[in-house]
Tab-separated table of C-alpha atoms in Angstrom:
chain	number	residue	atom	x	y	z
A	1	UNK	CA	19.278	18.317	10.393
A	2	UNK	CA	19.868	16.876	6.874
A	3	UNK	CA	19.449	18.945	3.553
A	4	UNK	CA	17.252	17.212	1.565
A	5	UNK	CA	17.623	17.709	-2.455
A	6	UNK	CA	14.900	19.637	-4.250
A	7	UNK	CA	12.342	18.593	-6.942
A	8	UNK	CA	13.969	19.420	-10.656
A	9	UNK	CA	17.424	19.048	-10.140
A	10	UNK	CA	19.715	17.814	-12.805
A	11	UNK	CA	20.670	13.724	-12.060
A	12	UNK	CA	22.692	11.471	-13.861
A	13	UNK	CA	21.583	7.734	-12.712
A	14	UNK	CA	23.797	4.598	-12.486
A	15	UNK	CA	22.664	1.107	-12.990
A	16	UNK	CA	24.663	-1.582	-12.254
A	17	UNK	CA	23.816	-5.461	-13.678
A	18	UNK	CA	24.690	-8.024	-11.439
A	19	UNK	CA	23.126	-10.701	-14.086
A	20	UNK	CA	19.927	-10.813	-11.884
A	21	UNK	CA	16.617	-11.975	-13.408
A	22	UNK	CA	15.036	-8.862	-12.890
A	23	UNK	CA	17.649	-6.066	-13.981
A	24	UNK	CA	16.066	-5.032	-17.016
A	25	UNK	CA	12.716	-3.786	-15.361
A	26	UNK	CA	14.541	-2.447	-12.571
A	27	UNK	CA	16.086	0.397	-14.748
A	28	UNK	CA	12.743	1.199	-16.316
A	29	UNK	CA	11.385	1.337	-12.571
A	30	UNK	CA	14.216	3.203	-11.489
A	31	UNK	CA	13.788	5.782	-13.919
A	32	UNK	CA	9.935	5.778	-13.086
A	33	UNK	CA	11.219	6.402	-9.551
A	34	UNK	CA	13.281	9.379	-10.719
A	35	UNK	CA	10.628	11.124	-12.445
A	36	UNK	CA	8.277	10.525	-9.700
A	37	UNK	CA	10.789	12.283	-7.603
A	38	UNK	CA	10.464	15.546	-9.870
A	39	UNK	CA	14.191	15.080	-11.455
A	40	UNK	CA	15.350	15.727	-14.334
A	41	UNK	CA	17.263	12.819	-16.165
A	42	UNK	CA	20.666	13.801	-17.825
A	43	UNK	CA	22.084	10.477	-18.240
A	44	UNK	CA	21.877	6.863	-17.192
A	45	UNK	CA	25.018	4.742	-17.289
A	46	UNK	CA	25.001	1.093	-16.843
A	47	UNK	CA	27.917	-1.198	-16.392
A	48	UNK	CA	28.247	-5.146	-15.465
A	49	UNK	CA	29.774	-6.396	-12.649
A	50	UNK	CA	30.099	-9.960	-10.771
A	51	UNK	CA	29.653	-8.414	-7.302
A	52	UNK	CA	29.778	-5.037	-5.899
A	53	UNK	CA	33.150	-2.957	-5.783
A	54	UNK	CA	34.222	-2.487	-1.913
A	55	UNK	CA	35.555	1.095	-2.199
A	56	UNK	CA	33.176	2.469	-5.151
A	57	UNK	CA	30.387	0.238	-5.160
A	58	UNK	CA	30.900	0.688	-9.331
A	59	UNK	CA	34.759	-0.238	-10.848
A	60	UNK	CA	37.510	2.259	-10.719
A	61	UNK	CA	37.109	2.824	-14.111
A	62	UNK	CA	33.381	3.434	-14.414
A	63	UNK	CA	34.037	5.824	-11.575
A	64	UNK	CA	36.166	7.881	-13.727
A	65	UNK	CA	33.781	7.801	-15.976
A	66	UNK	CA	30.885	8.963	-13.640
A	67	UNK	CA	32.541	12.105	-12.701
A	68	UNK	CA	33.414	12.936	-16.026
A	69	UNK	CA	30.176	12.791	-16.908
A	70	UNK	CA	28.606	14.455	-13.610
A	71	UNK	CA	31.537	17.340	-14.932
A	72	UNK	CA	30.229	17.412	-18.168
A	73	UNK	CA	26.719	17.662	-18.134
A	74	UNK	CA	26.565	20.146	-14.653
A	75	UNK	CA	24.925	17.416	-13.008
A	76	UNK	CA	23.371	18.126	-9.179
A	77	UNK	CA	22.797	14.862	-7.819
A	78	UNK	CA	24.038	11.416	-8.643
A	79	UNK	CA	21.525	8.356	-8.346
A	80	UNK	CA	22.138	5.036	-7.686
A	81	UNK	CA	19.705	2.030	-8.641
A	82	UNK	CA	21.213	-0.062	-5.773
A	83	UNK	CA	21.558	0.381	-2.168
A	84	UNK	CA	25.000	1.540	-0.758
A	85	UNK	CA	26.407	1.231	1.916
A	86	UNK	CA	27.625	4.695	4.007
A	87	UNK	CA	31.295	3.992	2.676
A	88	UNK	CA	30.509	3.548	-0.443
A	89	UNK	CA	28.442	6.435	-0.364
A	90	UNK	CA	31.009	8.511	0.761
A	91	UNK	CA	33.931	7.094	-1.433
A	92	UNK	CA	32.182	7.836	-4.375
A	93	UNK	CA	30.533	11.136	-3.610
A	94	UNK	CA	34.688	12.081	-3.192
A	95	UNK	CA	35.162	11.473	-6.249
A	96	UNK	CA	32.865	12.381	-8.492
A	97	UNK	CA	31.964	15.591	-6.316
A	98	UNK	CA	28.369	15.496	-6.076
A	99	UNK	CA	25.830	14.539	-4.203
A	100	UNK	CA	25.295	10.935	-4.289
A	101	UNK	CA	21.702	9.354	-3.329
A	102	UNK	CA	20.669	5.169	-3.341
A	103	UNK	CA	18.071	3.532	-4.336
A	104	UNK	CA	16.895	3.451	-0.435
A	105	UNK	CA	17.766	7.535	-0.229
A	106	UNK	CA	15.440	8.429	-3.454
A	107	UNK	CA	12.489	6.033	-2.342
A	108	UNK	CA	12.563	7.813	1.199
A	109	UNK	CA	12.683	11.509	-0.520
A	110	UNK	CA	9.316	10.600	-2.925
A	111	UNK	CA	7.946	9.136	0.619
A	112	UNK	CA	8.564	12.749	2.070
A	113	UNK	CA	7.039	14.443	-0.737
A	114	UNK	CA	4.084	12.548	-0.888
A	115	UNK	CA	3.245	12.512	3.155
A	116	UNK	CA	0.096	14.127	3.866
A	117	UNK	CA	-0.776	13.648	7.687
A	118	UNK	CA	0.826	14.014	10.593
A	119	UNK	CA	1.075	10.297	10.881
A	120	UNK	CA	2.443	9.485	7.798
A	121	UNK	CA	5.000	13.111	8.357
A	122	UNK	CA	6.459	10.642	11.041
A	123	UNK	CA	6.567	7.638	9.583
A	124	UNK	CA	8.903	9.176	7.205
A	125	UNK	CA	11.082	10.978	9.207
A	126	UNK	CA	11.520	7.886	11.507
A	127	UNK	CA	12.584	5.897	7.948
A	128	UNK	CA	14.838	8.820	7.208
A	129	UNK	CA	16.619	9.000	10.333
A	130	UNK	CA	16.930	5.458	11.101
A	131	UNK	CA	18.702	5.468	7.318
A	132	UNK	CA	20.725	8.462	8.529
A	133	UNK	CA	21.797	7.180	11.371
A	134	UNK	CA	24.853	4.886	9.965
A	135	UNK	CA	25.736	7.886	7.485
A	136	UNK	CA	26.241	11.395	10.314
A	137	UNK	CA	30.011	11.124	9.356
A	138	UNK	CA	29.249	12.048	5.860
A	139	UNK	CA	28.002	15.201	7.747
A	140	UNK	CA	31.266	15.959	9.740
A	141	UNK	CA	33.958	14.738	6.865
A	142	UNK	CA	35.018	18.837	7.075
A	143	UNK	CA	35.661	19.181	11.162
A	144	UNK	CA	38.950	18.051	12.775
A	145	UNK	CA	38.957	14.812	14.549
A	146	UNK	CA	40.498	14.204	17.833
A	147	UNK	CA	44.269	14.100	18.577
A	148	UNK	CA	46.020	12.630	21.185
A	149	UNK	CA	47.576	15.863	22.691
A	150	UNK	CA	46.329	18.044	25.379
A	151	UNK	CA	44.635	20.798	23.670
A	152	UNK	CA	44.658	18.966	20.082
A	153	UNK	CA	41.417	17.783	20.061
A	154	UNK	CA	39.046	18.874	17.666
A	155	UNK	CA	35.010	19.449	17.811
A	156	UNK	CA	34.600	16.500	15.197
A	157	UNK	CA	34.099	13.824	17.404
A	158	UNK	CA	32.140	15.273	19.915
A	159	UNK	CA	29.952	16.748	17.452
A	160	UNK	CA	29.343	13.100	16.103
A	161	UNK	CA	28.448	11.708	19.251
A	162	UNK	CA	26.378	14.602	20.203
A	163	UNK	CA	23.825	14.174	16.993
A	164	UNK	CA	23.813	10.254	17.368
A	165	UNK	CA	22.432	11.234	21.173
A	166	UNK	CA	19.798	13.367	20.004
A	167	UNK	CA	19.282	11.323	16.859
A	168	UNK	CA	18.622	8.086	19.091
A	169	UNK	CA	16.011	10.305	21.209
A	170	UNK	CA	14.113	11.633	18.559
A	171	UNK	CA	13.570	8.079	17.155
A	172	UNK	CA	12.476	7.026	20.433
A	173	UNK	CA	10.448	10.136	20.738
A	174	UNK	CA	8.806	9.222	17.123
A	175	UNK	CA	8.346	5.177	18.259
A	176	UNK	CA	6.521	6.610	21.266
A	177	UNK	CA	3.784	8.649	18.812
A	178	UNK	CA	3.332	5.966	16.458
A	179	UNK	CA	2.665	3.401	19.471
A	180	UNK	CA	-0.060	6.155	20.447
A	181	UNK	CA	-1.091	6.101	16.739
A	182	UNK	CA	-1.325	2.340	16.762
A	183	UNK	CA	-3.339	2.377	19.913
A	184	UNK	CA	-5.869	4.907	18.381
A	185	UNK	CA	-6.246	2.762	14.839
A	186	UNK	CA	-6.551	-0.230	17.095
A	187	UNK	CA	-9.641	1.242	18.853
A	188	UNK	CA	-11.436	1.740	15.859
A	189	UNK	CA	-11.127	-1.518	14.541
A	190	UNK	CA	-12.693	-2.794	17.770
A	191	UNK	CA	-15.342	-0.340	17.131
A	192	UNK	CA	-15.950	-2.080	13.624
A	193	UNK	CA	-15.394	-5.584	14.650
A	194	UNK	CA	-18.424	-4.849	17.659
A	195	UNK	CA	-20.312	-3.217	14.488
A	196	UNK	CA	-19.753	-6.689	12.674
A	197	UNK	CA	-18.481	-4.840	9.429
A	198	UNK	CA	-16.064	-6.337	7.462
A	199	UNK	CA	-12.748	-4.559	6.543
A	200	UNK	CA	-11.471	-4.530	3.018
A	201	UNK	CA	-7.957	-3.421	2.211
A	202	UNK	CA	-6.540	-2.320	-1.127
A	203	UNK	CA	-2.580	-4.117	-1.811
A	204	UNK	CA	-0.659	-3.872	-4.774
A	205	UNK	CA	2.646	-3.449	-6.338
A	206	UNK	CA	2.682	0.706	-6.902
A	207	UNK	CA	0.615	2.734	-9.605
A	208	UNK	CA	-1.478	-0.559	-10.036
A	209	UNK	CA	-4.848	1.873	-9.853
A	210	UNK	CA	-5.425	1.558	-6.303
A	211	UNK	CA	-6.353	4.579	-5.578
A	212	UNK	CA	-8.648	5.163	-8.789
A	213	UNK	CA	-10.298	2.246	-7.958
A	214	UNK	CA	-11.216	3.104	-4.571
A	215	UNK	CA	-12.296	6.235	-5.316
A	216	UNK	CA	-14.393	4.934	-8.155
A	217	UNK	CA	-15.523	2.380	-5.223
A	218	UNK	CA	-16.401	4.785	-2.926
A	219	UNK	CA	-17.474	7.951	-4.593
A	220	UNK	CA	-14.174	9.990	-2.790
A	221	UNK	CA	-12.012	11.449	-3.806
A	222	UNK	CA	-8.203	10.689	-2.680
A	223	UNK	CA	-5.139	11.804	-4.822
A	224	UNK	CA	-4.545	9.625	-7.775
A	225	UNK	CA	-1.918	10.379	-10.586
A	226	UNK	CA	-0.433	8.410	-13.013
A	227	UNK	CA	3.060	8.367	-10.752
A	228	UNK	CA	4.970	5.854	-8.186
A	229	UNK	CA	3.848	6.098	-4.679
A	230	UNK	CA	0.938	8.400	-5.669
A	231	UNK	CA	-0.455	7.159	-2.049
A	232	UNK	CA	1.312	7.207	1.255
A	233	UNK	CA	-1.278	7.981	3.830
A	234	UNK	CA	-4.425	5.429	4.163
A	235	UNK	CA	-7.787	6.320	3.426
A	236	UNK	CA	-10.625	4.317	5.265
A	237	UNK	CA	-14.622	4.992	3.583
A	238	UNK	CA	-17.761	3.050	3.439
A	239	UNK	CA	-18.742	1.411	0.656
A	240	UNK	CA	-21.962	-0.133	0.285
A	241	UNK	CA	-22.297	-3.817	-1.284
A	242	UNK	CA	-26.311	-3.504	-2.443
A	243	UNK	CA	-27.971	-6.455	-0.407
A	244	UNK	CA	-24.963	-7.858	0.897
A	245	UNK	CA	-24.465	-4.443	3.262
A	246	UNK	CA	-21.467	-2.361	4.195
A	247	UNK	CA	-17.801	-3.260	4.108
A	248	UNK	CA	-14.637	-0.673	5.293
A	249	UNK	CA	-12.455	-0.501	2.441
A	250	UNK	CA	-8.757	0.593	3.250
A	251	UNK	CA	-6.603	2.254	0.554
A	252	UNK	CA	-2.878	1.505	0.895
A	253	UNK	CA	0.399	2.593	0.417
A	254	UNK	CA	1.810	0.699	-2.571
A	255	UNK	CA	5.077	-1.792	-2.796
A	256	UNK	CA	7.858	-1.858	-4.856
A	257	UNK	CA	10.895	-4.288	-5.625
A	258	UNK	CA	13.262	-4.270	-2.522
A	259	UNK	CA	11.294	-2.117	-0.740
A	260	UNK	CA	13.548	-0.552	2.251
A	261	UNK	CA	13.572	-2.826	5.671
A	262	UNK	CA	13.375	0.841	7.524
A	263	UNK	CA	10.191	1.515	5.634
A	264	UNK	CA	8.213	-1.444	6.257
A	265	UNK	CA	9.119	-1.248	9.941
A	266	UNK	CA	8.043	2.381	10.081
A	267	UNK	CA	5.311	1.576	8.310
A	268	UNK	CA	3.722	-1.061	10.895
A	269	UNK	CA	1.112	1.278	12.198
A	270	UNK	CA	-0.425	1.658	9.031
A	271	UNK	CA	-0.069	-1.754	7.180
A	272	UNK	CA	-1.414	-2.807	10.291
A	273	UNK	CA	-4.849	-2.004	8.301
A	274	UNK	CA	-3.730	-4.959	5.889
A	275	UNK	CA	-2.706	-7.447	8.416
A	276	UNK	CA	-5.802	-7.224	10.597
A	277	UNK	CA	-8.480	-6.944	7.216
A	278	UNK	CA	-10.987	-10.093	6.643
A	279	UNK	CA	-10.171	-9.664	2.602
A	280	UNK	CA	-7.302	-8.483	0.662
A	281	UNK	CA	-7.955	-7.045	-2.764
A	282	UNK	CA	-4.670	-7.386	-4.601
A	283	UNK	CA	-4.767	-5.005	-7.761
A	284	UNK	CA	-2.950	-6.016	-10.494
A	285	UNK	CA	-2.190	-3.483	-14.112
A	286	UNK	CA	-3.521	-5.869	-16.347
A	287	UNK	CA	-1.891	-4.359	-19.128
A	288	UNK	CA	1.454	-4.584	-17.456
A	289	UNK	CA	3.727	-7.189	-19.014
A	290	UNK	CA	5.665	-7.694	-15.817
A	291	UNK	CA	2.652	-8.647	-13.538
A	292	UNK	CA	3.266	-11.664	-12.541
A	293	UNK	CA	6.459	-10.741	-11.298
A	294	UNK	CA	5.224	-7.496	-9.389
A	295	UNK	CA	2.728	-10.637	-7.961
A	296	UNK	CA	5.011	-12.260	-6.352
A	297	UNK	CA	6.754	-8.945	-5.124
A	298	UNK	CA	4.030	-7.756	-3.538
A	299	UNK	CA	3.399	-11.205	-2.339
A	300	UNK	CA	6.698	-11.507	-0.382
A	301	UNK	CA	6.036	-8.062	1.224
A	302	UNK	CA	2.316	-9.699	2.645
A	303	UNK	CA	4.827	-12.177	4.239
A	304	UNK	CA	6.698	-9.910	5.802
A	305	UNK	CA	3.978	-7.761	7.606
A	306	UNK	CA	2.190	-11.239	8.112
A	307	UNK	CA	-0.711	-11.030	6.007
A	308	UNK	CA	-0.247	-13.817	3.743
A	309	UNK	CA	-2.810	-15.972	5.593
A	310	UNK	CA	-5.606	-13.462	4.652
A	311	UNK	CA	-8.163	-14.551	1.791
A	312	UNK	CA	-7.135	-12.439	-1.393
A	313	UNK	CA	-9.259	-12.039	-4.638
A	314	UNK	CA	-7.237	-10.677	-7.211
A	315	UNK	CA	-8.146	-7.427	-9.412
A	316	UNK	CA	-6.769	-6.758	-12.534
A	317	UNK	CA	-6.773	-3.311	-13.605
A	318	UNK	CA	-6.789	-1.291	-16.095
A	319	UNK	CA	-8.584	-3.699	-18.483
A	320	UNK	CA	-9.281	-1.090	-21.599
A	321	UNK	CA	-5.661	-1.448	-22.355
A	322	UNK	CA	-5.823	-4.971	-22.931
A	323	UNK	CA	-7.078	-5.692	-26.358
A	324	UNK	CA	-9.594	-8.186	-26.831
A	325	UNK	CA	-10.803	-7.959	-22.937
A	326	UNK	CA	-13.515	-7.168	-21.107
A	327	UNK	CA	-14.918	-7.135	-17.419
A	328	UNK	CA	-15.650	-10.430	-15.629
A	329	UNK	CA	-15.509	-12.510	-12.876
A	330	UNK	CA	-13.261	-15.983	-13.053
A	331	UNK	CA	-14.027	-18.121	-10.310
A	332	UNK	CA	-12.569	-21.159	-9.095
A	333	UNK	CA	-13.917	-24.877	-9.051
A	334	UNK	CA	-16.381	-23.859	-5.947
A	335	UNK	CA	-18.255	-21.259	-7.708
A	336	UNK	CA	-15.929	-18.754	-5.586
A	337	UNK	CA	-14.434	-15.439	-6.790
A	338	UNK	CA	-10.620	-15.420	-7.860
A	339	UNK	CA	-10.544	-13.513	-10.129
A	340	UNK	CA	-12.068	-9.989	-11.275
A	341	UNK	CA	-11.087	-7.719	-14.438
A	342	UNK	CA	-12.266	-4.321	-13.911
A	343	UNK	CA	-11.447	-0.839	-15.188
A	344	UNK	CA	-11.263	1.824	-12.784
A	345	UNK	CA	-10.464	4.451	-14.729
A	346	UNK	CA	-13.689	3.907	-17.204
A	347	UNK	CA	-15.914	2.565	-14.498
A	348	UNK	CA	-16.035	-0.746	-15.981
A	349	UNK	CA	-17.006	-3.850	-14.042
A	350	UNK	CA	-17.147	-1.798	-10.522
A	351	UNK	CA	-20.953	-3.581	-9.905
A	352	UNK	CA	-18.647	-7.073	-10.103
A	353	UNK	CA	-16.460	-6.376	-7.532
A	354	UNK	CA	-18.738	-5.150	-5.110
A	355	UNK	CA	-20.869	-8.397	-5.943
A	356	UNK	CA	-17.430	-10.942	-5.264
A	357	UNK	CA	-16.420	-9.111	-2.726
A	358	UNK	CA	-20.022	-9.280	-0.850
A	359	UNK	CA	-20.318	-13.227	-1.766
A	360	UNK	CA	-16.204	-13.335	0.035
A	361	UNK	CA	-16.678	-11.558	2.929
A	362	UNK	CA	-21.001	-12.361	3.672
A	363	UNK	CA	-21.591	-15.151	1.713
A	364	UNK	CA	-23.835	-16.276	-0.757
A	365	UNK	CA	-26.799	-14.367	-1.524
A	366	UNK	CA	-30.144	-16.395	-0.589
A	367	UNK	CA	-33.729	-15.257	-1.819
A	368	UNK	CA	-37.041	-16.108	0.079
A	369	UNK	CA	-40.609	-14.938	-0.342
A	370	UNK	CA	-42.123	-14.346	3.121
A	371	UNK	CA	-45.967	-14.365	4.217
A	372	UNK	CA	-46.361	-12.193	6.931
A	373	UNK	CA	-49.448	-11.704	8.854
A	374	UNK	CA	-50.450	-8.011	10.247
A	375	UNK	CA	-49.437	-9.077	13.188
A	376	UNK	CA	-45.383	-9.440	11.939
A	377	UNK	CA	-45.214	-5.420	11.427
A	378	UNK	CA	-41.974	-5.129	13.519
A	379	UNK	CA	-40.531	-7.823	11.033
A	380	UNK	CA	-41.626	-6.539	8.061
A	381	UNK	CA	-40.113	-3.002	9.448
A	382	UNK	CA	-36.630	-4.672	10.184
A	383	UNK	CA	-36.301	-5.864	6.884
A	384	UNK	CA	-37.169	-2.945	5.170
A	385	UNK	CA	-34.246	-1.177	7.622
A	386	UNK	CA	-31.643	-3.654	5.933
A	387	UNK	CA	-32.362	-3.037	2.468
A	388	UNK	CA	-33.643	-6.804	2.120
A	389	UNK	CA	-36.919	-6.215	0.609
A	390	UNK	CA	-37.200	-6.599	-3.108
A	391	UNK	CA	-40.605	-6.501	-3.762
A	392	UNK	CA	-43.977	-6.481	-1.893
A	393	UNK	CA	-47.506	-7.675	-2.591
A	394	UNK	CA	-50.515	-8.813	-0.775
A	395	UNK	CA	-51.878	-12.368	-0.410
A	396	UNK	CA	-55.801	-13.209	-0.451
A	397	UNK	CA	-55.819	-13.673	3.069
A	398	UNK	CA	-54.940	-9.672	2.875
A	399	UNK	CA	-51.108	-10.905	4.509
A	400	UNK	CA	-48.133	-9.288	3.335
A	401	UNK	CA	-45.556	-11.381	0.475
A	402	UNK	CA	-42.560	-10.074	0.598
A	403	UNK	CA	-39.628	-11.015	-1.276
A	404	UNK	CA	-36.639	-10.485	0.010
A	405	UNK	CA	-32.755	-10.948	-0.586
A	406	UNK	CA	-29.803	-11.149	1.662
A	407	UNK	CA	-26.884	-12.706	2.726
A	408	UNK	CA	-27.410	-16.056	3.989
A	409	UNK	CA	-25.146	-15.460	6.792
A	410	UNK	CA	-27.474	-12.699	7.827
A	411	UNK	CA	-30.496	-15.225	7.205
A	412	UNK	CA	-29.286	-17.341	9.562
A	413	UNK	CA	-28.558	-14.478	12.149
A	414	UNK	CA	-32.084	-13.039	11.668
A	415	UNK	CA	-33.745	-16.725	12.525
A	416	UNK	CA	-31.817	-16.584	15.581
A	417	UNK	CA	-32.718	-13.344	16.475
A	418	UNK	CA	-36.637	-13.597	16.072
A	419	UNK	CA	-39.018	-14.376	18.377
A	420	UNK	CA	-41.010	-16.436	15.613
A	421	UNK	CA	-39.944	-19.775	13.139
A	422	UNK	CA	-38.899	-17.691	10.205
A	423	UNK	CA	-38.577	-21.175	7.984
A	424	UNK	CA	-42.567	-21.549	8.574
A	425	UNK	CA	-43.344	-17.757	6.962
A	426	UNK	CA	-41.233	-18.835	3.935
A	427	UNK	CA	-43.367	-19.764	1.027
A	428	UNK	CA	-41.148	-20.048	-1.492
A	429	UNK	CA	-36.919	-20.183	-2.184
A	430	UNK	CA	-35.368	-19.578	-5.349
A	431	UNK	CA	-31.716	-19.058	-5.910
């Protein structure tokens, strides 16, 4: 229904500074944005304003000034670092007679380019149209409208109406899928959660190394390129924690600074995977200078999916281009994980993740040496089955020692589960 512009067109992008705090990274992100969208940059104009123009969105000046330059340089499409609203849209795309796309607009066209699966296909296009949906007159600007006469009226109108009807049922249509999809993603979690397997889930502000990371996590490989929104559709694996056992790790879609309403709300199905995980890994680029404020970004996004009372351990990225750093663990005053500086991209520190993510989400490691008489065989089988045996020898007696290593969650599950007093075949404790 709508013509959507092609990768490698010719743009000329407008930034406008309201003397917020975070303008200046905005335009390097916006441009970021534009080359992740596969255009080519012409120009980028910036102006200062107090408040938004009503008619142009820019002054009447720097529109004049916008066409002339759209004129000069042959420019396709004219960006906008700001969202506008369908009047302003249209005013200026009047006047400097060319295409004219938001901030909302270009986020939603890398989001089509990037979807993979059929659930992510719709996400999108039930983001684009609900977008859409307060701009169809742009559409019909060229058809008569309707006259008061007998005979006068024009197909405009009832054109209008007609693709607002169908519009409205093809969202519907769309809800109605991704309540199915929802459904589906909801029985596998109960599948997990009978399993007992813990889910992890990848957040971050976007082209933070999320993806790199996971697959260097999880030995698979999902796309990963040096590029906004790299990752639209989530990836679920395995990943194996040594003694601690298996966790689900999730790979995400990543935010961004004003990251559209329509977006997040088509979205639910699948950051549903972050609001119902036991542990939030929140990658951070270590060797970005505005971390702490893509932080806080991503942190007001967890609040509005409702995942900000999950436990989060923080992972800086990216850690060879910090000079002077290396791969570690910080942990707070209770000898817990907070803090974990890793490079995915060299394979650096991956074996100290997996080990503060097992002691977050299992608990603290506990290590016994067990004597076990012939007659235990079924015990000493289970706990070769788990992975929990570290070493084995024999006692005079001709019993089995065997030490062993394990969560102590799962310690205290196995001397529930026994038939015999596990605390009387320990012989020895260490930590």
């Amino acid at each position: 229904m709508f013509d959507r512009y092609k990768g490698g067109e010719h743009a000329v992008l407008v930034h406008v500074d309201f003397n917020e705090p975070d303008d200046c990274e905005a335009v390097e992100e916006f441009v970021a944005l534009v080359e992740s969208a596969g255009l080519n940059k012409l120009a980028l104009l910036s102006s200062k304003r107090n408040q938004p123009h009503p008619k142009f969105f820019v002054g009447t000046g720097k529109a004049d000034e916008i066409a002339e330059a759209v004129s000069d340089l042959n420019a396709d499409v004219l960006l906008v670092n700001h969202s506008l609203s369908p009047g302003q849209a249209r005013n200026l795309e009047q006047h400097v007679k060319c295409k004219v796309i938001d901030r909302t607009g270009l986020i939603l066209d890398i989001f089509a380019q990037r979807a993979r699966t059929f659930e992510g296909k719709l996400q999108v296009e039930l983001a684009q149209l609900q977008y859409m949906s307060t701009r169809l007159v742009r559409g019909w600007t060229h058809l008569e409208r309707q006259k008061g006469g007998i005979g006068l009226r024009g197909p405009g109108e009832t054109q209008l109406e007609t693709d607002r009807r169908l519009l409205r049922a093809r969202i519907q249509y769309i809800k109605h899928r991704l309540e199915k999809v929802s459904k589906q993603r909801a029985q596998s979690r109960r599948s997990r959660q009978r399993a007992e397997m813990p889910t992890v889930s990848l957040v971050g502000y976007t082209n933070a190394g999320k993806s790199t990371l996971f697959n260097a996590l999880t030995s698979s490989e999902v796309y990963a390129a040096n590029q906004l929104f790299a990752t639209l559709d989530p990836t679920l694996r395995q990943w194996q924690l040594g003694h601690f056992g298996e966790v689900i790790l999730a790979d995400t879609v990543g935010f961004i600074r004003h990251l559209p309403h329509d977006l997040v709300a088509a979205f639910k199905a699948t950051l549903e995977e972050t609001t119902l995980a036991d542990l939030l890994l929140h990658v951070v680029d270590g060797g970005d200078e505005l971390s702490e404020d893509n932080i806080m970004e991503v942190n007001d996004v967890l609040k509005q999916v409702g995942a900000a009372e999950i436990p989060v351990l923080m992972i800086y990225n990216k850690v060879d281009t910090v000079e002077g750093m290396s791969a570690r663990i910080e942990r707070d005053e209770q000898g817990l994980p907070q803090r974990v500086w890793v490079s995915a991209l060299n394979r650096d520190g991956l074996e100290l993740v997996a080990q503060a993510v097992g002691e977050l989400t299992y608990g603290a490691i506990v290590h016994y040496t067990l004597e076990l008489p012939a007659s235990h065989g079924k015990l000493r089988a289970a706990l070769y089955e788990h992975q929990w045996v570290t070493k084995e020898d024999f006692s005079e007696q001709g019993d089995w020692l065997i030490d062993i290593s394990l969560p102590a969650q799962d310690w205290e599950r196995l001397c529930n589960t026994q038939p015999v007093d596990m605390q009387k075949l320990i012989k020895e404790q260490s930590r």
